[in-house]
Amino acid sequence: MKASILTIGKEILIGSILNTNSKYISEKLTDMGIDVIRQVSVDDGLDEIVEELNYISKSSDLIIISGGLGPTDDDLTRDAVAKFLNRRVYLDQDEKIKMEERFNRLGRTMTPNNLKQVMLIEGSEKIDNHWGVALGEFIEFNNKKIILLPGPPNEMEPMLDYYIANKSFTSDNIIIKSIDIIGLGESIIEDRIRHMEFNDKSISINTFAHGTYTEVKIIGKNSDKDKLISSIEETVNSLYREFKTHIYSENNDDVAKQIVDILIKNNLKISFAESITGGMLASAITDISGASNVIESSYVTYSNDSKNKNLNVSKETLKEFGAISENTAYEMAKGVKEKSLANIGVSTTGEAGPNSSETEVGNVFTCIYFGEDNYYTKHYFFSGDRNKIRRSTVNRVLSHILYLLRKNFKE
Amino acid sequence: MKASILTIGKEILIGSILNTNSKYISEKLTDMGIDVIRQVSVDDGLDEIVEELNYISKSSDLIIISGGLGPTDDDLTRDAVAKFLNRRVYLDQDEKIKMEERFNRLGRTMTPNNLKQVMLIEGSEKIDNHWGVALGEFIEFNNKKIILLPGPPNEMEPMLDYYIANKSFTSDNIIIKSIDIIGLGESIIEDRIRHMEFNDKSISINTFAHGTYTEVKIIGKNSDKDKLISSIEETVNSLYREFKTHIYSENNDDVAKQIVDILIKNNLKISFAESITGGMLASAITDISGASNVIESSYVTYSNDSKNKNLNVSKETLKEFGAISENTAYEMAKGVKEKSLANIGVSTTGEAGPNSSETEVGNVFTCIYFGEDNYYTKHYFFSGDRNKIRRSTVNRVLSHILYLLRKNFKE
């Protein structure tokens, strides 16, 4: 089954927003085994949309359209689809009543334009919108399908999820499995998979770096369903044999959230001593709801002086080994654990550039400190600009924290 | 002049990456007064690309293509464009020699595939790539233009910038001006502009929220150039009269970078006491190269206990007014200024949700403390989820810091 995605709106064409809808829809369809052959964006013009539909409908079995269903005069998508299909639009009386009630409740006046959002195309199936006003629609014509959704991602995404979860669009035998790996970089993972020499032609394996973790995506297609199931199983098993405890999830779980969950479950507190990451680690953890149970205080110690005064990193260590060293990372992590009375102290120190100081740009040392006999220092070397080096440090440290928590504590 | 953007690659169609290239190119073209009428993405297939070019060339005067110029067998863009134009490709001998030298220097072996990246289409103008290997091309045909660029953003973006900076693609009279506003929310700015009642039909004014600042973009089109210039001037002047010192830039300057610059120039140090933002403010400042001159240490004080112990927020204040209060924000900012020996202390405290504690979700207090007679507390109420509330807090605080620095210190 071949699909095209059509997103509509001037804000996309003038480059004022990133088109996250196309990515979201593509990902969902790919996961369902549907081939996305085209993403297109055009302006909110009646003729432009009709022309584009004429063209893309030639090669697509499924067209997903988002945007242009709002109440203003610029919002012409529904009319354009109706024109393309040569069908009429009508007012959905149930939705009109609901809308009137809503406006009354809010004490606002309804304008004729508002009613545009509860119009439907003849012969379509309504897709409810519990997150906003504009209705979605599912339409079949000439053995092809159109799904019409509003543009705001916070409406479009749940509407699509909800709708396609209850539909089957393809009859091919497709199985997709994801395996999520922490504590190893993507290039190492790719390399190890390449050496595993999978020869099953019905299976394709791709890795996707998600920052804190790497997803290994296995897509299997085979007309013989039993064979397909056993192929997938075999592949998954060999990956588990290869990567063992580095596999932490099969559901793209958020690494920071997993960390907070394990810390809460084990009644543990964490604290950070950040130099190169300057607050990014604390921010990643406090981004998770429930973080107040696991973090009380955290420190950005940028200068040598503040590493010494706030965290008791000794002046001798700073002088002999430098601020960017394994020894300093160790003393920072130990110091912050003791200072904050946490169970785990985590430190980062390194050179993010653009100008190198005492050490080369990209040089990073980290330490995860549980206790005197239980700490883990790491030395990384990251390439890229300032932002990328800091980001990579955060990702690898979070990944490593989760790996160690899973090994040492109950989930 | 009408333009279409064609981005090529499976990673876009399966939704594994966000299409930042389309946004980047759209923004650049719009700024040049070119109408972007379509963004399309298709797979790396010879026939798919040729077919798409046949279609989009009908309505476009300019086509910008990116992606699919790499060395692998999947990279077919150049061949497809040549096929579409019915022209031959040839090996650029100069570039071939440069490539051989590069491979020799690195001690690597060159494969025939590598040479694909230094092929050119007959009659094209070469666009140099100083950031990678694959060459770009500019091609004219039937009064239309094609620009061919590689896919990686770190190569595509500077190549496009460099190339279009030296070209003029349109003869219309277009003037675009941006005015950047800090210290006021976008909705307030929009509202005030609406009340200014601009009546000049040749001018359009739009606001774009960039997080830390709001950009007011003025686009003027007029066949009479002198009239256009005076229209733009008048509009800009009225905006300056309306927003005065809230206008900080006309170049979309980065707010955090401006803050660091002013702090360095005035030899000032800043320190943060973050509760709701949990490290995000420190991280925004340390993201700027040169931050080590203006920040020595910074604190995440999530618990009441750590607000008291680390920052000397009095237990009475926490008890009487609560942690999320103007009084606590004030004592946090004062405390962190004194503790870190900085010149400016900045604090955030609030409820990001999802569950409300002592106060409503979205309630935020901040304080920017220069000294006993010179501090600024603010009370915000933000809607949205946890992430949005935290993000909004960071944006508005950075915006407010810059506003105060510009008022009180030399730039």
Short mmCIF file of C-alpha atoms in Angstrom, two decimals, chain B residues 124-386:
data_model
loop_
_atom_site.label_atom_id
_atom_site.label_comp_id
_atom_site.label_asym_id
_atom_site.label_seq_id
_atom_site.Cartn_x
_atom_site.Cartn_y
_atom_site.Cartn_z
CA SER B 124 25.79 23.44 -15.17
CA GLU B 125 27.63 25.87 -12.95
CA LYS B 126 29.51 24.18 -10.11
CA ILE B 127 28.71 25.16 -6.50
CA ASP B 128 31.75 24.47 -4.32
CA ASN B 129 31.38 22.46 -1.14
CA HIS B 130 33.87 23.57 1.50
CA TRP B 131 32.06 21.61 4.21
CA GLY B 132 31.95 18.15 2.64
CA VAL B 133 32.61 16.23 -0.56
CA ALA B 134 29.57 16.27 -2.88
CA LEU B 135 29.47 19.18 -5.33
CA GLY B 136 26.40 21.36 -5.79
CA GLU B 137 25.17 22.64 -9.16
CA PHE B 138 23.23 25.51 -10.67
CA ILE B 139 21.43 24.69 -13.90
CA GLU B 140 19.31 26.83 -16.22
CA PHE B 141 16.79 25.36 -18.67
CA ASN B 142 13.76 26.82 -20.49
CA ASN B 143 13.95 30.02 -18.44
CA LYS B 144 13.81 27.97 -15.26
CA LYS B 145 16.50 27.32 -12.68
CA ILE B 146 17.58 24.29 -10.64
CA ILE B 147 19.88 24.38 -7.65
CA LEU B 148 21.22 21.00 -6.58
CA LEU B 149 22.64 20.66 -3.06
CA PRO B 150 23.76 17.79 -0.80
CA GLY B 151 21.46 16.61 2.00
CA PRO B 152 23.48 17.01 5.22
CA PRO B 153 22.35 20.34 6.75
CA ASN B 154 25.89 21.29 7.79
CA GLU B 155 26.84 21.24 4.07
CA MET B 156 23.56 22.34 2.49
CA GLU B 157 23.01 25.42 4.67
CA PRO B 158 26.34 27.23 4.13
CA MET B 159 26.39 26.25 0.44
CA LEU B 160 22.95 27.77 -0.09
CA ASP B 161 23.80 30.88 1.94
CA TYR B 162 27.00 31.45 0.07
CA TYR B 163 25.48 30.85 -3.33
CA ILE B 164 22.31 32.90 -3.04
CA ALA B 165 24.12 35.77 -1.32
CA ASN B 166 25.74 36.44 -4.69
CA LYS B 167 22.69 35.94 -6.90
CA SER B 168 19.62 37.95 -7.63
CA PHE B 169 16.63 35.78 -8.52
CA THR B 170 13.82 38.29 -8.66
CA SER B 171 13.23 41.74 -10.08
CA ASP B 172 10.20 42.68 -7.92
CA ASN B 173 10.63 45.49 -5.43
CA ILE B 174 10.57 43.73 -2.11
CA ILE B 175 11.83 44.96 1.23
CA ILE B 176 11.79 42.78 4.31
CA LYS B 177 12.63 44.07 7.77
CA SER B 178 12.58 42.32 11.11
CA ILE B 179 12.26 43.90 14.50
CA ASP B 180 12.93 41.78 17.57
CA ILE B 181 11.13 42.41 20.81
CA ILE B 182 11.98 41.24 24.33
CA GLY B 183 10.26 41.57 27.68
CA LEU B 184 6.71 41.27 26.29
CA GLY B 185 4.69 38.18 25.38
CA GLU B 186 3.69 37.55 21.75
CA SER B 187 -0.04 37.97 22.36
CA ILE B 188 0.48 41.41 23.92
CA ILE B 189 2.66 42.45 21.00
CA GLU B 190 0.10 41.22 18.46
CA ASP B 191 -2.66 43.01 20.26
CA ARG B 192 -0.80 46.29 20.37
CA ILE B 193 0.07 46.05 16.67
CA ARG B 194 -3.58 45.37 15.83
CA HIS B 195 -4.54 48.56 17.65
CA MET B 196 -1.99 50.56 15.69
CA GLU B 197 -4.18 50.14 12.59
CA PHE B 198 -1.72 50.11 9.74
CA ASN B 199 -3.57 50.87 6.54
CA ASP B 200 -0.81 50.69 3.96
CA LYS B 201 -1.86 47.87 1.60
CA SER B 202 1.67 47.35 0.29
CA ILE B 203 2.90 46.31 3.74
CA SER B 204 2.17 43.11 5.66
CA ILE B 205 3.13 42.64 9.29
CA ASN B 206 3.42 39.25 10.99
CA THR B 207 4.68 38.22 14.40
CA PHE B 208 6.70 35.06 15.02
CA ALA B 209 7.42 33.79 18.53
CA HIS B 210 11.03 32.60 18.75
CA GLY B 211 10.90 31.58 22.39
CA THR B 212 13.12 34.16 24.03
CA TYR B 213 12.00 36.94 21.71
CA THR B 214 9.23 37.81 19.28
CA GLU B 215 10.07 38.78 15.74
CA VAL B 216 7.88 41.33 13.98
CA LYS B 217 8.40 40.77 10.26
CA ILE B 218 7.47 43.55 7.86
CA ILE B 219 7.21 42.55 4.20
CA GLY B 220 6.64 45.29 1.64
CA LYS B 221 5.98 44.86 -2.09
CA ASN B 222 5.40 47.79 -4.41
CA SER B 223 6.17 48.56 -8.03
CA ASP B 224 7.13 52.09 -6.96
CA LYS B 225 10.45 51.70 -5.20
CA ASP B 226 10.59 55.12 -3.54
CA LYS B 227 7.10 54.74 -2.17
CA LEU B 228 8.03 51.29 -0.87
CA ILE B 229 11.09 52.61 0.95
CA SER B 230 9.12 55.36 2.66
CA SER B 231 6.30 52.93 3.58
CA ILE B 232 8.75 50.59 5.25
CA GLU B 233 10.46 53.44 7.04
CA GLU B 234 7.15 54.78 8.36
CA THR B 235 6.10 51.34 9.60
CA VAL B 236 9.42 50.74 11.33
CA ASN B 237 9.27 54.17 12.97
CA SER B 238 5.78 53.61 14.34
CA LEU B 239 6.86 50.24 15.74
CA TYR B 240 9.83 51.89 17.46
CA ARG B 241 7.50 54.54 18.92
CA GLU B 242 5.17 51.82 20.19
CA PHE B 243 7.68 49.35 21.62
CA LYS B 244 10.64 51.64 22.43
CA THR B 245 13.30 49.89 24.55
CA HIS B 246 11.59 46.52 24.12
CA ILE B 247 13.12 46.43 20.65
CA TYR B 248 16.60 44.99 21.10
CA SER B 249 17.68 43.89 17.65
CA GLU B 250 16.83 43.82 13.97
CA ASN B 251 18.84 40.69 13.21
CA ASN B 252 17.23 37.84 15.14
CA ASP B 253 20.16 37.93 17.55
CA ASP B 254 20.33 35.16 20.09
CA VAL B 255 19.12 36.47 23.45
CA ALA B 256 21.39 34.27 25.58
CA LYS B 257 24.40 35.32 23.50
CA GLN B 258 23.47 39.00 23.92
CA ILE B 259 23.24 38.49 27.67
CA VAL B 260 26.70 36.88 27.80
CA ASP B 261 28.14 39.68 25.61
CA ILE B 262 26.81 42.47 27.82
CA LEU B 263 27.94 40.67 30.99
CA ILE B 264 31.46 40.24 29.60
CA LYS B 265 31.64 43.85 28.42
CA ASN B 266 30.64 45.11 31.87
CA ASN B 267 32.70 42.54 33.75
CA LEU B 268 29.63 41.11 35.52
CA LYS B 269 28.92 37.63 36.84
CA ILE B 270 25.51 35.96 37.02
CA SER B 271 24.25 33.02 39.03
CA PHE B 272 20.96 31.13 39.05
CA ALA B 273 18.81 29.59 41.76
CA GLU B 274 16.50 27.32 39.84
CA SER B 275 13.57 25.41 41.14
CA ILE B 276 10.92 25.00 38.41
CA THR B 277 13.47 25.36 35.59
CA GLY B 278 15.81 22.83 37.24
CA GLY B 279 19.03 23.78 35.43
CA MET B 280 17.62 25.07 32.14
CA LEU B 281 18.67 28.70 32.70
CA ALA B 282 22.24 27.77 33.63
CA SER B 283 22.27 25.46 30.64
CA ALA B 284 21.07 28.24 28.28
CA ILE B 285 23.89 30.52 29.41
CA THR B 286 26.61 27.85 29.46
CA ASP B 287 25.53 26.96 25.94
CA ILE B 288 27.20 30.19 24.81
CA SER B 289 30.90 30.17 24.13
CA GLY B 290 32.58 32.50 26.61
CA ALA B 291 30.11 31.63 29.39
CA SER B 292 32.98 30.74 31.72
CA ASN B 293 33.68 34.48 32.02
CA VAL B 294 30.25 35.25 33.41
CA ILE B 295 29.13 32.20 35.41
CA GLU B 296 31.16 30.45 38.10
CA SER B 297 28.52 28.43 39.85
CA SER B 298 24.78 27.92 39.76
CA TYR B 299 22.26 26.03 41.85
CA VAL B 300 19.26 23.80 41.37
CA THR B 301 17.37 23.95 44.65
CA TYR B 302 14.39 21.72 44.25
CA SER B 303 13.48 20.93 47.84
CA ASN B 304 12.59 23.44 50.58
CA ASP B 305 15.47 22.11 52.60
CA SER B 306 17.98 22.87 49.87
CA LYS B 307 16.49 26.35 49.32
CA ASN B 308 17.12 27.00 52.97
CA LYS B 309 20.56 25.33 53.33
CA ASN B 310 22.08 26.40 50.02
CA LEU B 311 20.52 29.82 49.59
CA ASN B 312 19.52 30.94 53.07
CA VAL B 313 15.83 31.22 52.22
CA SER B 314 14.35 31.54 55.69
CA LYS B 315 12.22 28.73 57.05
CA GLU B 316 9.63 31.31 58.09
CA THR B 317 9.24 32.59 54.51
CA LEU B 318 8.86 29.04 53.19
CA LYS B 319 6.28 28.31 55.87
CA GLU B 320 4.31 31.53 55.69
CA PHE B 321 4.26 32.19 51.92
CA GLY B 322 5.17 28.75 50.55
CA ALA B 323 8.01 27.77 48.20
CA ILE B 324 6.08 29.08 45.24
CA SER B 325 5.74 32.73 46.15
CA GLU B 326 7.18 36.14 45.41
CA ASN B 327 8.89 36.20 48.79
CA THR B 328 10.67 32.92 48.22
CA ALA B 329 11.71 33.97 44.70
CA TYR B 330 13.14 37.17 46.16
CA GLU B 331 15.11 35.39 48.89
CA MET B 332 16.38 32.77 46.45
CA ALA B 333 17.73 35.41 44.06
CA LYS B 334 19.28 37.43 46.88
CA GLY B 335 20.71 34.26 48.44
CA VAL B 336 22.29 32.96 45.27
CA LYS B 337 23.85 36.35 44.47
CA GLU B 338 25.47 36.43 47.89
CA LYS B 339 26.44 32.75 48.00
CA SER B 340 28.10 32.79 44.58
CA LEU B 341 29.56 36.30 44.90
CA ALA B 342 27.93 37.16 41.57
CA ASN B 343 26.64 40.60 40.55
CA ILE B 344 23.24 39.32 39.53
CA GLY B 345 21.19 36.57 41.11
CA VAL B 346 18.23 35.11 39.23
CA SER B 347 15.62 32.75 40.66
CA THR B 348 12.66 30.71 39.42
CA THR B 349 10.07 28.89 41.49
CA GLY B 350 6.75 27.52 40.32
CA GLU B 351 4.50 24.54 39.65
CA ALA B 352 5.04 22.75 36.32
CA GLY B 353 2.56 19.97 37.01
CA PRO B 354 1.06 17.66 36.00
CA ASN B 355 -0.31 17.54 39.56
CA SER B 356 -0.72 20.72 41.52
CA SER B 357 0.88 21.02 44.91
CA GLU B 358 0.40 24.05 47.13
CA THR B 359 -0.54 26.17 44.12
CA GLU B 360 -2.11 25.94 40.67
CA VAL B 361 -0.17 24.35 37.80
CA GLY B 362 1.38 27.13 35.70
CA ASN B 363 1.98 29.56 38.56
CA VAL B 364 5.54 30.89 38.39
CA PHE B 365 7.50 33.52 40.36
CA THR B 366 10.86 34.89 39.32
CA CYS B 367 13.29 37.44 40.66
CA ILE B 368 16.22 39.20 39.03
CA TYR B 369 18.30 40.66 41.83
CA PHE B 370 21.03 43.26 41.29
CA GLY B 371 21.03 44.68 44.80
CA GLU B 372 18.84 45.71 47.73
CA ASP B 373 17.31 48.68 45.87
CA ASN B 374 17.42 47.14 42.48
CA TYR B 375 15.51 43.90 41.99
CA TYR B 376 12.59 42.81 39.84
CA THR B 377 10.10 40.14 40.84
CA LYS B 378 7.53 38.86 38.37
CA HIS B 379 4.51 36.64 38.61
CA TYR B 380 3.61 34.64 35.50
CA PHE B 381 0.85 32.25 34.75
CA PHE B 382 1.64 29.85 31.90
CA SER B 383 -0.65 27.27 30.35
CA GLY B 384 0.40 24.01 28.73
CA ASP B 385 2.12 20.84 29.83
CA ARG B 386 5.12 20.51 32.13
#
